[in-house]
Each structure stands twice: as C-alpha cells, then as structure tokens.
mmCIF file of C-alpha atoms in Angstrom:
data_model
loop_
_atom_site.group_PDB
_atom_site.id
_atom_site.type_symbol
_atom_site.label_atom_id
_atom_site.label_comp_id
_atom_site.label_asym_id
_atom_site.label_seq_id
_atom_site.Cartn_x
_atom_site.Cartn_y
_atom_site.Cartn_z
ATOM 1 C CA MET A 1 -0.032 0.018 0.011
ATOM 2 C CA ASN A 2 1.205 3.491 -0.874
ATOM 3 C CA GLN A 3 2.264 5.070 2.458
ATOM 4 C CA ALA A 4 1.185 8.486 1.193
ATOM 5 C CA SER A 5 -2.406 7.180 0.779
ATOM 6 C CA ARG A 6 -2.623 5.928 4.374
ATOM 7 C CA LEU A 7 -4.999 7.609 6.910
ATOM 8 C CA MET A 8 -2.581 8.502 9.594
ATOM 9 C CA VAL A 9 -4.710 9.656 12.487
ATOM 10 C CA ARG A 10 -3.612 11.242 15.797
ATOM 11 C CA PRO A 11 -5.948 9.912 18.541
ATOM 12 C CA PRO A 12 -8.249 12.777 19.861
ATOM 13 C CA ARG A 13 -6.913 14.248 23.149
ATOM 14 C CA PRO A 14 -9.100 14.200 26.185
ATOM 15 C CA PRO A 15 -10.914 17.434 26.871
ATOM 16 C CA GLY A 16 -8.689 18.146 29.943
ATOM 17 C CA VAL A 17 -7.936 16.471 33.122
ATOM 18 C CA ASP A 18 -10.301 18.763 35.179
ATOM 19 C CA THR A 19 -13.270 17.442 33.133
ATOM 20 C CA LEU A 20 -12.454 13.774 33.791
ATOM 21 C CA HIS A 21 -12.713 13.464 37.477
ATOM 22 C CA TYR A 22 -14.847 10.542 38.590
ATOM 23 C CA THR A 23 -18.276 11.221 40.111
ATOM 24 C CA PRO A 24 -20.180 8.563 42.014
ATOM 25 C CA ARG A 25 -23.074 8.835 39.514
ATOM 26 C CA SER A 26 -20.986 7.391 36.688
ATOM 27 C CA GLY A 27 -20.764 3.729 35.639
ATOM 28 C CA LEU A 28 -20.924 1.940 38.923
ATOM 29 C CA GLN A 29 -24.456 0.727 38.385
ATOM 30 C CA ALA A 30 -23.135 -1.748 35.848
ATOM 31 C CA ILE A 31 -21.352 -3.629 38.711
ATOM 32 C CA ARG A 32 -23.940 -6.066 40.060
ATOM 33 C CA GLU A 33 -22.227 -7.178 43.279
ATOM 34 C CA PRO A 34 -22.526 -4.421 45.915
ATOM 35 C CA GLY A 35 -19.074 -5.487 47.632
ATOM 36 C CA HIS A 36 -17.299 -5.216 44.349
ATOM 37 C CA ARG A 37 -18.918 -1.993 43.608
ATOM 38 C CA ARG A 38 -17.716 -0.519 46.944
ATOM 39 C CA MET A 39 -14.070 -1.670 46.078
ATOM 40 C CA VAL A 40 -14.208 -0.173 42.591
ATOM 41 C CA ALA A 41 -15.733 3.120 44.102
ATOM 42 C CA SER A 42 -12.841 3.305 46.623
ATOM 43 C CA VAL A 43 -10.299 3.285 43.894
ATOM 44 C CA LEU A 44 -12.056 5.797 41.658
ATOM 45 C CA ALA A 45 -12.567 8.197 44.595
ATOM 46 C CA SER A 46 -8.887 7.972 45.441
ATOM 47 C CA GLY A 47 -7.976 9.864 42.265
ATOM 48 C CA LEU A 48 -5.391 7.225 41.190
ATOM 49 C CA VAL A 49 -7.099 6.504 37.916
ATOM 50 C CA ASP A 50 -7.401 10.261 37.170
ATOM 51 C CA ARG A 51 -3.684 10.552 37.521
ATOM 52 C CA MET A 52 -3.182 7.644 35.160
ATOM 53 C CA ILE A 53 -5.275 9.332 32.543
ATOM 54 C CA ALA A 54 -3.217 12.601 33.107
ATOM 55 C CA ARG A 55 -0.037 10.627 32.307
ATOM 56 C CA THR A 56 -1.122 10.074 28.740
ATOM 57 C CA GLU A 57 -2.794 13.462 28.122
ATOM 58 C CA GLY A 58 -0.157 14.650 25.753
ATOM 59 C CA PHE A 59 0.318 11.243 24.041
ATOM 60 C CA GLU A 60 -0.556 11.818 20.473
ATOM 61 C CA PRO A 61 1.104 9.146 18.114
ATOM 62 C CA PRO A 62 0.009 8.815 14.669
ATOM 63 C CA VAL A 63 -2.078 5.739 14.044
ATOM 64 C CA ASP A 64 -2.512 3.934 10.757
ATOM 65 C CA ILE A 65 -6.251 3.394 11.026
ATOM 66 C CA GLN A 66 -6.610 2.332 7.459
ATOM 67 C CA GLN A 67 -4.056 -0.496 7.846
ATOM 68 C CA ALA A 68 -5.613 -1.776 11.001
ATOM 69 C CA ARG A 69 -9.094 -1.691 9.492
ATOM 70 C CA VAL A 70 -7.940 -3.686 6.414
ATOM 71 C CA ASP A 71 -6.118 -6.151 8.554
ATOM 72 C CA ALA A 72 -9.232 -6.566 10.821
ATOM 73 C CA GLU A 73 -11.453 -7.309 7.753
ATOM 74 C CA GLN A 74 -8.919 -9.761 6.419
ATOM 75 C CA LEU A 75 -8.559 -11.567 9.693
ATOM 76 C CA GLU A 76 -12.397 -11.876 10.068
ATOM 77 C CA ALA A 77 -12.459 -13.677 6.647
ATOM 78 C CA GLU A 78 -9.729 -16.061 7.858
ATOM 79 C CA PHE A 79 -11.423 -16.889 11.061
ATOM 80 C CA ALA A 80 -14.578 -17.867 9.130
ATOM 81 C CA ALA A 81 -12.538 -20.039 6.825
ATOM 82 C CA TYR A 82 -10.926 -21.795 9.688
ATOM 83 C CA GLY A 83 -14.114 -22.277 11.521
ATOM 84 C CA VAL A 84 -13.101 -20.237 14.642
ATOM 85 C CA THR A 85 -15.464 -17.715 16.260
ATOM 86 C CA VAL A 86 -13.608 -14.556 17.243
ATOM 87 C CA PRO A 87 -15.837 -11.673 18.340
ATOM 88 C CA ALA A 88 -15.471 -8.893 15.666
ATOM 89 C CA ALA A 89 -15.024 -6.391 18.561
ATOM 90 C CA THR A 90 -11.919 -8.267 19.709
ATOM 91 C CA THR A 91 -10.437 -8.225 16.249
ATOM 92 C CA ARG A 92 -11.011 -4.525 15.904
ATOM 93 C CA HIS A 93 -9.755 -3.575 19.393
ATOM 94 C CA ILE A 94 -6.589 -5.616 19.146
ATOM 95 C CA THR A 95 -5.557 -4.522 15.656
ATOM 96 C CA LEU A 96 -5.935 -1.007 16.975
ATOM 97 C CA MET A 97 -3.856 -1.933 19.981
ATOM 98 C CA ARG A 98 -1.035 -3.234 17.836
ATOM 99 C CA ALA A 99 -1.103 -0.277 15.566
ATOM 100 C CA LEU A 100 -0.704 2.079 18.632
ATOM 101 C CA MET A 101 1.911 0.050 20.399
ATOM 102 C CA VAL A 102 3.989 -1.531 17.639
ATOM 103 C CA PRO A 103 3.699 0.601 14.483
ATOM 104 C CA ILE A 104 4.679 -1.448 11.364
ATOM 105 C CA ALA A 105 5.104 0.140 7.880
ATOM 106 C CA ASP A 106 5.322 -3.233 5.945
ATOM 107 C CA ASP A 107 1.790 -4.241 5.311
ATOM 108 C CA ALA A 108 2.398 -7.935 5.128
ATOM 109 C CA LEU A 109 4.274 -7.960 8.525
ATOM 110 C CA ALA A 110 1.555 -5.803 10.033
ATOM 111 C CA LEU A 111 -1.062 -8.335 9.036
ATOM 112 C CA ALA A 112 1.124 -11.137 10.320
ATOM 113 C CA LEU A 113 1.605 -9.494 13.662
ATOM 114 C CA ASP A 114 -2.003 -8.438 13.941
ATOM 115 C CA ARG A 115 -3.023 -12.115 13.421
ATOM 116 C CA VAL A 116 -0.770 -13.121 16.207
ATOM 117 C CA TRP A 117 -2.007 -10.472 18.648
ATOM 118 C CA VAL A 118 -5.753 -11.036 17.960
ATOM 119 C CA TYR A 119 -5.698 -14.714 18.031
ATOM 120 C CA THR A 120 -3.503 -14.860 21.164
ATOM 121 C CA THR A 121 -5.901 -12.531 22.903
ATOM 122 C CA HIS A 122 -8.822 -14.826 21.769
ATOM 123 C CA THR A 123 -6.868 -17.981 22.792
ATOM 124 C CA ASP A 124 -6.305 -16.485 26.284
ATOM 125 C CA ASP A 125 -10.072 -15.634 26.602
ATOM 126 C CA VAL A 126 -11.076 -19.184 25.596
ATOM 127 C CA CYS A 127 -8.530 -21.003 27.684
ATOM 128 C CA CYS A 128 -9.224 -19.035 30.853
ATOM 129 C CA HIS A 129 -12.748 -20.527 30.796
ATOM 130 C CA ASP A 130 -12.021 -23.831 29.206
ATOM 131 C CA PRO A 131 -8.972 -25.724 30.646
ATOM 132 C CA ALA A 132 -9.743 -28.704 28.228
ATOM 133 C CA GLU A 133 -9.124 -26.496 25.263
ATOM 134 C CA ALA A 134 -5.981 -25.349 26.931
ATOM 135 C CA GLU A 135 -4.723 -28.866 27.240
ATOM 136 C CA ALA A 136 -5.644 -29.630 23.591
ATOM 137 C CA ILE A 137 -3.701 -26.572 22.508
ATOM 138 C CA MET A 138 -0.566 -27.637 24.565
ATOM 139 C CA ARG A 139 -0.750 -31.077 23.294
ATOM 140 C CA ALA A 140 -1.032 -29.977 19.590
ATOM 141 C CA GLY A 141 1.836 -27.477 19.849
ATOM 142 C CA MET A 142 4.288 -29.347 22.026
ATOM 143 C CA LEU A 143 4.044 -33.060 21.119
ATOM 144 C CA THR A 144 5.488 -34.807 18.105
ATOM 145 C CA ALA A 145 1.997 -36.260 17.250
ATOM 146 C CA PRO A 146 0.105 -34.528 14.363
ATOM 147 C CA PRO A 147 -2.047 -31.515 15.555
ATOM 148 C CA GLY A 148 -5.436 -32.327 16.938
ATOM 149 C CA SER A 149 -8.715 -31.495 15.127
ATOM 150 C CA SER A 150 -9.426 -28.357 17.197
ATOM 151 C CA PRO A 151 -9.952 -25.299 14.979
ATOM 152 C CA ASN A 152 -8.027 -23.360 17.573
ATOM 153 C CA THR A 153 -4.903 -25.603 17.247
ATOM 154 C CA ARG A 154 -5.036 -25.291 13.425
ATOM 155 C CA PHE A 155 -5.206 -21.607 13.420
ATOM 156 C CA ILE A 156 -2.434 -21.285 15.955
ATOM 157 C CA GLN A 157 -0.161 -23.186 13.647
ATOM 158 C CA HIS A 158 -1.304 -20.964 10.709
ATOM 159 C CA MET A 159 -0.404 -17.868 12.706
ATOM 160 C CA PHE A 160 3.086 -18.973 13.495
ATOM 161 C CA ASN A 161 3.667 -20.181 9.919
ATOM 162 C CA GLU A 162 2.690 -16.631 8.650
ATOM 163 C CA ILE A 163 4.985 -14.787 11.078
ATOM 164 C CA ALA A 164 7.931 -17.115 10.372
ATOM 165 C CA PRO A 165 9.155 -15.378 7.252
ATOM 166 C CA PHE A 166 9.651 -12.104 9.148
ATOM 167 C CA CYS A 167 11.934 -13.383 11.970
ATOM 168 C CA GLU A 168 15.015 -15.378 12.616
ATOM 169 C CA PRO A 169 14.273 -19.095 13.437
ATOM 170 C CA THR A 170 15.761 -18.958 16.941
ATOM 171 C CA PHE A 171 13.460 -15.981 17.775
ATOM 172 C CA LEU A 172 10.465 -17.840 16.349
ATOM 173 C CA ALA A 173 11.320 -20.798 18.539
ATOM 174 C CA VAL A 174 11.434 -18.501 21.606
ATOM 175 C CA TYR A 175 8.234 -16.723 20.577
ATOM 176 C CA LYS A 176 6.439 -19.949 20.361
ATOM 177 C CA THR A 177 7.922 -20.996 23.787
ATOM 178 C CA PHE A 178 6.463 -17.841 25.428
ATOM 179 C CA PHE A 179 3.026 -18.616 23.871
ATOM 180 C CA TYR A 180 2.894 -22.151 25.128
ATOM 181 C CA GLN A 181 4.379 -21.259 28.483
ATOM 182 C CA ALA A 182 1.417 -18.864 28.975
ATOM 183 C CA ILE A 183 -1.025 -21.550 28.109
ATOM 184 C CA SER A 184 0.565 -23.810 30.812
ATOM 185 C CA GLY A 185 0.223 -20.864 33.192
ATOM 186 C CA VAL A 186 -3.577 -20.666 32.373
ATOM 187 C CA LEU A 187 -3.880 -24.427 33.297
ATOM 188 C CA MET A 188 -2.203 -23.761 36.754
ATOM 189 C CA GLU A 189 -4.335 -20.658 37.192
ATOM 190 C CA ALA A 190 -7.479 -22.690 36.674
ATOM 191 C CA GLU A 191 -6.722 -24.528 39.951
ATOM 192 C CA PHE A 192 -7.188 -21.409 41.979
ATOM 193 C CA THR A 193 -10.041 -21.788 44.586
ATOM 194 C CA PRO A 194 -12.845 -19.256 44.705
ATOM 195 C CA GLN A 195 -12.158 -18.843 48.530
ATOM 196 C CA THR A 196 -8.681 -17.236 47.555
ATOM 197 C CA SER A 197 -7.012 -19.236 50.336
ATOM 198 C CA ASP A 198 -5.109 -21.672 48.241
ATOM 199 C CA ASP A 199 -1.316 -22.208 47.858
ATOM 200 C CA VAL A 200 -1.627 -22.411 43.993
ATOM 201 C CA ASP A 201 -2.033 -18.585 43.771
ATOM 202 C CA SER A 202 1.539 -17.572 43.789
ATOM 203 C CA ASP A 203 3.912 -15.016 42.181
ATOM 204 C CA TYR A 204 5.268 -17.970 40.016
ATOM 205 C CA VAL A 205 1.931 -18.783 38.587
ATOM 206 C CA ARG A 206 0.989 -15.090 37.959
ATOM 207 C CA ILE A 207 4.236 -14.560 36.119
ATOM 208 C CA PHE A 208 4.038 -17.788 34.065
ATOM 209 C CA ASN A 209 0.471 -16.809 32.923
ATOM 210 C CA GLY A 210 -0.233 -13.619 31.036
ATOM 211 C CA PHE A 211 1.659 -13.800 27.824
ATOM 212 C CA SER A 212 3.646 -10.793 28.835
ATOM 213 C CA GLN A 213 7.088 -11.883 27.461
ATOM 214 C CA PHE A 214 5.239 -12.729 24.194
ATOM 215 C CA TRP A 215 3.740 -9.322 23.992
ATOM 216 C CA PHE A 216 6.765 -7.268 24.816
ATOM 217 C CA THR A 217 9.179 -9.159 22.511
ATOM 218 C CA SER A 218 6.912 -8.235 19.554
ATOM 219 C CA LEU A 219 8.785 -4.943 19.611
ATOM 220 C CA GLN A 220 11.664 -6.734 17.960
ATOM 221 C CA PHE A 221 9.743 -6.300 14.704
ATOM 222 C CA THR A 222 9.764 -2.484 14.818
ATOM 223 C CA ASP A 223 13.450 -1.560 14.539
ATOM 224 C CA PRO A 224 16.921 -3.292 14.356
ATOM 225 C CA CYS A 225 17.873 -1.699 17.708
ATOM 226 C CA LEU A 226 15.406 -4.037 19.351
ATOM 227 C CA ASP A 227 16.119 -7.184 17.383
ATOM 228 C CA ALA A 228 15.802 -10.135 19.581
ATOM 229 C CA CYS A 229 18.961 -12.004 18.503
ATOM 230 C CA SER A 230 21.470 -9.102 18.111
ATOM 231 C CA GLN A 231 20.104 -7.433 21.207
ATOM 232 C CA ARG A 232 19.779 -10.493 23.358
ATOM 233 C CA ALA A 233 21.598 -8.991 26.396
ATOM 234 C CA PHE A 234 19.092 -6.137 26.643
ATOM 235 C CA TRP A 235 16.081 -8.445 26.403
ATOM 236 C CA SER A 236 17.664 -10.725 29.000
ATOM 237 C CA ALA A 237 17.887 -7.807 31.418
ATOM 238 C CA ALA A 238 14.704 -6.015 30.506
ATOM 239 C CA LEU A 239 12.229 -8.936 30.356
ATOM 240 C CA SER A 240 11.722 -8.968 34.137
ATOM 241 C CA PRO A 241 10.543 -5.324 34.393
ATOM 242 C CA CYS A 242 8.748 -5.731 31.075
ATOM 243 C CA VAL A 243 6.606 -8.577 32.507
ATOM 244 C CA THR A 244 5.976 -6.698 35.760
ATOM 245 C CA PHE A 245 4.870 -3.479 33.755
ATOM 246 C CA LEU A 246 2.347 -5.376 31.535
ATOM 247 C CA ASN A 247 0.982 -7.595 34.298
ATOM 248 C CA ASP A 248 0.653 -4.793 36.893
ATOM 249 C CA ILE A 249 -0.715 -2.105 34.649
ATOM 250 C CA ASN A 250 -3.157 -4.448 32.902
ATOM 251 C CA ASP A 251 -4.440 -5.337 36.462
ATOM 252 C CA VAL A 252 -4.989 -1.763 37.583
ATOM 253 C CA LEU A 253 -6.559 -0.701 34.201
ATOM 254 C CA SER A 254 -8.776 -3.652 33.801
ATOM 255 C CA PHE A 255 -10.469 -3.837 37.229
ATOM 256 C CA TYR A 256 -13.583 -1.860 36.221
ATOM 257 C CA LYS A 257 -14.245 -4.153 33.149
ATOM 258 C CA GLU A 258 -13.571 -7.150 35.403
ATOM 259 C CA ALA A 259 -15.973 -5.896 38.046
ATOM 260 C CA VAL A 260 -18.720 -5.554 35.441
ATOM 261 C CA HIS A 261 -18.059 -9.170 34.299
ATOM 262 C CA GLY A 262 -18.096 -10.476 37.899
ATOM 263 C CA GLY A 263 -16.337 -13.724 37.687
ATOM 264 C CA ASP A 264 -13.154 -12.189 36.329
ATOM 265 C CA PHE A 265 -13.089 -9.659 39.289
ATOM 266 C CA VAL A 266 -12.824 -12.371 41.911
ATOM 267 C CA ALA A 267 -10.134 -14.238 39.800
ATOM 268 C CA GLY A 268 -8.133 -10.956 39.570
ATOM 269 C CA ARG A 269 -4.901 -10.559 41.525
ATOM 270 C CA ILE A 270 -5.870 -7.375 43.263
ATOM 271 C CA TYR A 271 -9.104 -8.828 44.696
ATOM 272 C CA ARG A 272 -7.477 -12.141 45.571
ATOM 273 C CA ARG A 273 -4.635 -10.540 47.459
ATOM 274 C CA SER A 274 -7.018 -8.107 49.247
ATOM 275 C CA VAL A 275 -9.095 -11.016 50.562
ATOM 276 C CA LYS A 276 -6.179 -13.412 51.249
ATOM 277 C CA GLU A 277 -4.093 -10.864 53.156
ATOM 278 C CA ASN A 278 -7.102 -9.030 54.663
ATOM 279 C CA LEU A 279 -6.150 -5.669 53.167
ATOM 280 C CA PRO A 280 -8.265 -2.927 51.859
ATOM 281 C CA TYR A 281 -8.746 -3.351 48.046
ATOM 282 C CA LEU A 282 -7.472 0.313 47.629
ATOM 283 C CA ALA A 283 -4.259 -0.457 49.453
ATOM 284 C CA VAL A 284 -3.383 -3.443 47.223
ATOM 285 C CA TYR A 285 -4.517 -1.498 44.117
ATOM 286 C CA ARG A 286 -2.066 1.323 45.079
ATOM 287 C CA GLU A 287 0.816 -1.132 45.714
ATOM 288 C CA ILE A 288 0.332 -2.840 42.335
ATOM 289 C CA LEU A 289 0.094 0.438 40.430
ATOM 290 C CA GLU A 290 3.437 1.740 42.064
ATOM 291 C CA SER A 291 4.978 -1.582 41.246
ATOM 292 C CA GLY A 292 4.045 -1.141 37.483
ATOM 293 C CA LEU A 293 5.211 2.435 37.348
ATOM 294 C CA THR A 294 8.556 1.350 38.899
ATOM 295 C CA ALA A 295 8.886 -1.278 36.279
ATOM 296 C CA TYR A 296 8.112 1.331 33.621
ATOM 297 C CA ARG A 297 11.090 3.418 34.897
ATOM 298 C CA ARG A 298 13.365 0.385 35.007
ATOM 299 C CA VAL A 299 12.601 -0.644 31.461
ATOM 300 C CA LEU A 300 13.601 2.869 30.240
ATOM 301 C CA ALA A 301 16.740 2.875 32.398
ATOM 302 C CA LEU A 302 18.013 -0.312 30.855
ATOM 303 C CA ALA A 303 17.502 0.999 27.279
ATOM 304 C CA ASP A 304 19.794 3.102 25.224
ATOM 305 C CA ASP A 305 18.571 6.431 23.583
ATOM 306 C CA GLU A 306 17.495 4.658 20.379
ATOM 307 C CA GLN A 307 15.722 1.851 22.093
ATOM 308 C CA ARG A 308 14.018 4.159 24.657
ATOM 309 C CA ARG A 309 11.764 5.961 22.236
ATOM 310 C CA HIS A 310 10.270 2.727 21.028
ATOM 311 C CA LEU A 311 9.874 1.333 24.561
ATOM 312 C CA ASP A 312 8.340 4.571 25.858
ATOM 313 C CA ARG A 313 5.781 4.655 23.048
ATOM 314 C CA TYR A 314 4.813 0.946 23.701
ATOM 315 C CA MET A 315 4.224 1.545 27.394
ATOM 316 C CA GLN A 316 2.546 4.836 26.932
ATOM 317 C CA ALA A 317 0.333 3.327 24.191
ATOM 318 C CA PHE A 318 -0.552 0.446 26.501
ATOM 319 C CA ILE A 319 -2.005 2.761 29.107
ATOM 320 C CA HIS A 320 -3.609 5.026 26.471
ATOM 321 C CA TRP A 321 -5.334 2.107 24.769
ATOM 322 C CA HIS A 322 -6.831 0.800 27.933
ATOM 323 C CA PHE A 323 -8.538 4.166 28.511
ATOM 324 C CA ARG A 324 -9.666 4.786 24.957
ATOM 325 C CA SER A 325 -10.671 1.189 23.838
ATOM 326 C CA PRO A 326 -14.392 0.393 24.376
ATOM 327 C CA ARG A 327 -13.238 -3.001 25.429
ATOM 328 C CA TYR A 328 -12.542 -1.641 29.010
ATOM 329 C CA GLY A 329 -15.590 0.509 29.339
ATOM 330 C CA TRP A 330 -13.947 3.613 30.820
ATOM 331 C CA GLN A 331 -16.190 5.981 28.885
ATOM 332 C CA LYS A 332 -18.936 4.846 31.266
ATOM 333 C CA ILE A 333 -16.857 6.154 34.237
ATOM 334 C CA TYR A 334 -15.365 9.154 32.383
ATOM 335 C CA PRO A 335 -17.669 10.193 29.600
ATOM 336 C CA GLY A 336 -15.086 12.869 28.439
ATOM 337 C CA LEU A 337 -12.753 10.132 27.295
ATOM 338 C CA THR A 338 -13.179 9.938 23.522
ATOM 339 C CA PRO A 339 -13.089 6.238 22.360
ATOM 340 C CA ILE A 340 -10.887 5.309 19.411
ATOM 341 C CA HIS A 341 -12.155 2.759 16.952
ATOM 342 C CA VAL A 342 -11.079 0.814 13.858
#
C-alpha cells in the first residue's frame, strides 16, 4: 500500500484532566455485586485513575487506522474459513492496540503481527474459561504427534507459519515457547479456589501466565535496535521489568471491566490479594500500580537512547489504549474520554 495514501490519525486528546474526575453517579450501576462496587468506588474516589489518565494526556502518536481496518477485515474472513469464532469487537480492538503500540510500515508484516495479537488474545479468553481446550492446544503444539482436530490448534499453527518469514528461526522458537508457556500458566491458574486461600495462587503462577514476554518481545519487529537476537543482552535484562509492567498495569486498568463481568473480578490478582491478606482493596491497588510504574522506569533505564523511544511509546500506548478502547468501558466512568475505533 502507498504510504502517502494511508489515513494516519492522531488519536483525539481528552478534553482536559479537570473534566475527567470521577463522580459517584458514573458507571458503577453496571457492577452487580455491591461489595465489588464499593471496592471499585474506593479506587475511583482516590484519584489514582485520574492521575493515570493525566499521564497520557499529551500522548498523540499517529496511528495507521486504514491499515488496522484492512487487517481486521482480512482476519475476520480467515477466522470464518478456519471455523473459529472470534468476536468482531476483539479483532477491531486488538488491531488498533497493535497499531498504537507496535507501528509497522510493512503491510504484510503488520497483518502477520495483527493475526498473532488478535488470536493470542482470543486464545487467552477461551482457555481461561475452558481448561480442556488449553490442554488440547498444549498437546497439539508441544508433542510430536500430528496436531489435533481443534480449529484453535489449526489456526495457531497458521499464525506462526505466517509470522515465520519475518523473523530469525531462533526468535520464532522463543516466541512459540512464550506462547505455550502462557497456556501452561492458564492451566495452573485454573486450579485457584474461589475462596482465595489456596497455595496455588503464587507469584510464580502469575508471572508464568499472562503472555507478557510474548507481547513485549513483539517490539523486535519494529526496529533493528530491538532485534531479539542481536540485542539478546538487553532483552535478557529487561524482560523481568517488562513482564511486571504489563501484568501490573493491565491489572490496575482492567479492574472496572472485570468488576462488570463479575467472575473475572474475583479471579483478579488485586481482589485475591486483598481477601487473602485481609487488606483494603485500595491499598493493594495502590501497591500494584506503584510496582507497575517502577517497572516502567526500570525498562527505560535499561534501554539506550535509540531503544528508549520505542519502549516509551509501547508502554505509553498500552496505558492510552486501555482508557480509549471500548473493550474496557472507561467511557462509562469518564464520559469525556473519547473512544478510538477501527
């Protein structure tokens, strides 16, 4: 596609931090459980979410909306051909997420990476609620026997085949390892008890699950300065705070969406730690938020000047996308937050 013909859009800025403050009348009625509603309200009233919005107020990266839209349409056709059902909203939200966080000029590579991001998100959603499917995916990907008949396993093989021409074979092997490691983490997480008192819920399981290494190393496709093979020392040092950043910031920016769902809220790390350690939900939220921001600073400190601008955009865009994507519902809490769409 001719680069000059692209629709490069700067996401609309919020109307100003002063207009975004939470009020008790906004959005809480969507949370059915009164106890969960009170926990969410305590965080919103603290101003911590307002300050996170303020962090990205000046964030205005150009986004290739046209490329994301074309990719979303092609992926929807592929899903239908493979017999897998991926919500159209998921496809649109995640292609936009990739365009914000990992800008790619090459159309074929952009599509290959969008395919990976969208389907991995879908796989995570499916496996979190269906351990049997997680087991089937693990067997198909990690054993020498031919892949099973699951449409999910066939599409996962397809998505890795399509990204393979764009990366060095060793990186592809590592990339696949991160994917299947996360699936095994889903299986361990499925053993958590609803009472939050079990020993399964540990930092090891939380880090093992979440696809964070998988998501962050996608940056190697953006620029040679972040190439996974030539910059292996950087990635070896940085992956620990990278994982912490994605895990922690996802937790603190997903809690409203999860509370509306209900079941996802009680499975979430903030809620489980609050109950298990008999701590106020707000106190745990504050601790995890600070941990994520500390990891943000650590990632940038490990990078050189050339790497830093890509890493900073990636992490800023991750925060920005959570607030602007309809997937997380923040417009119900802050109506002044303009959503961005594909």
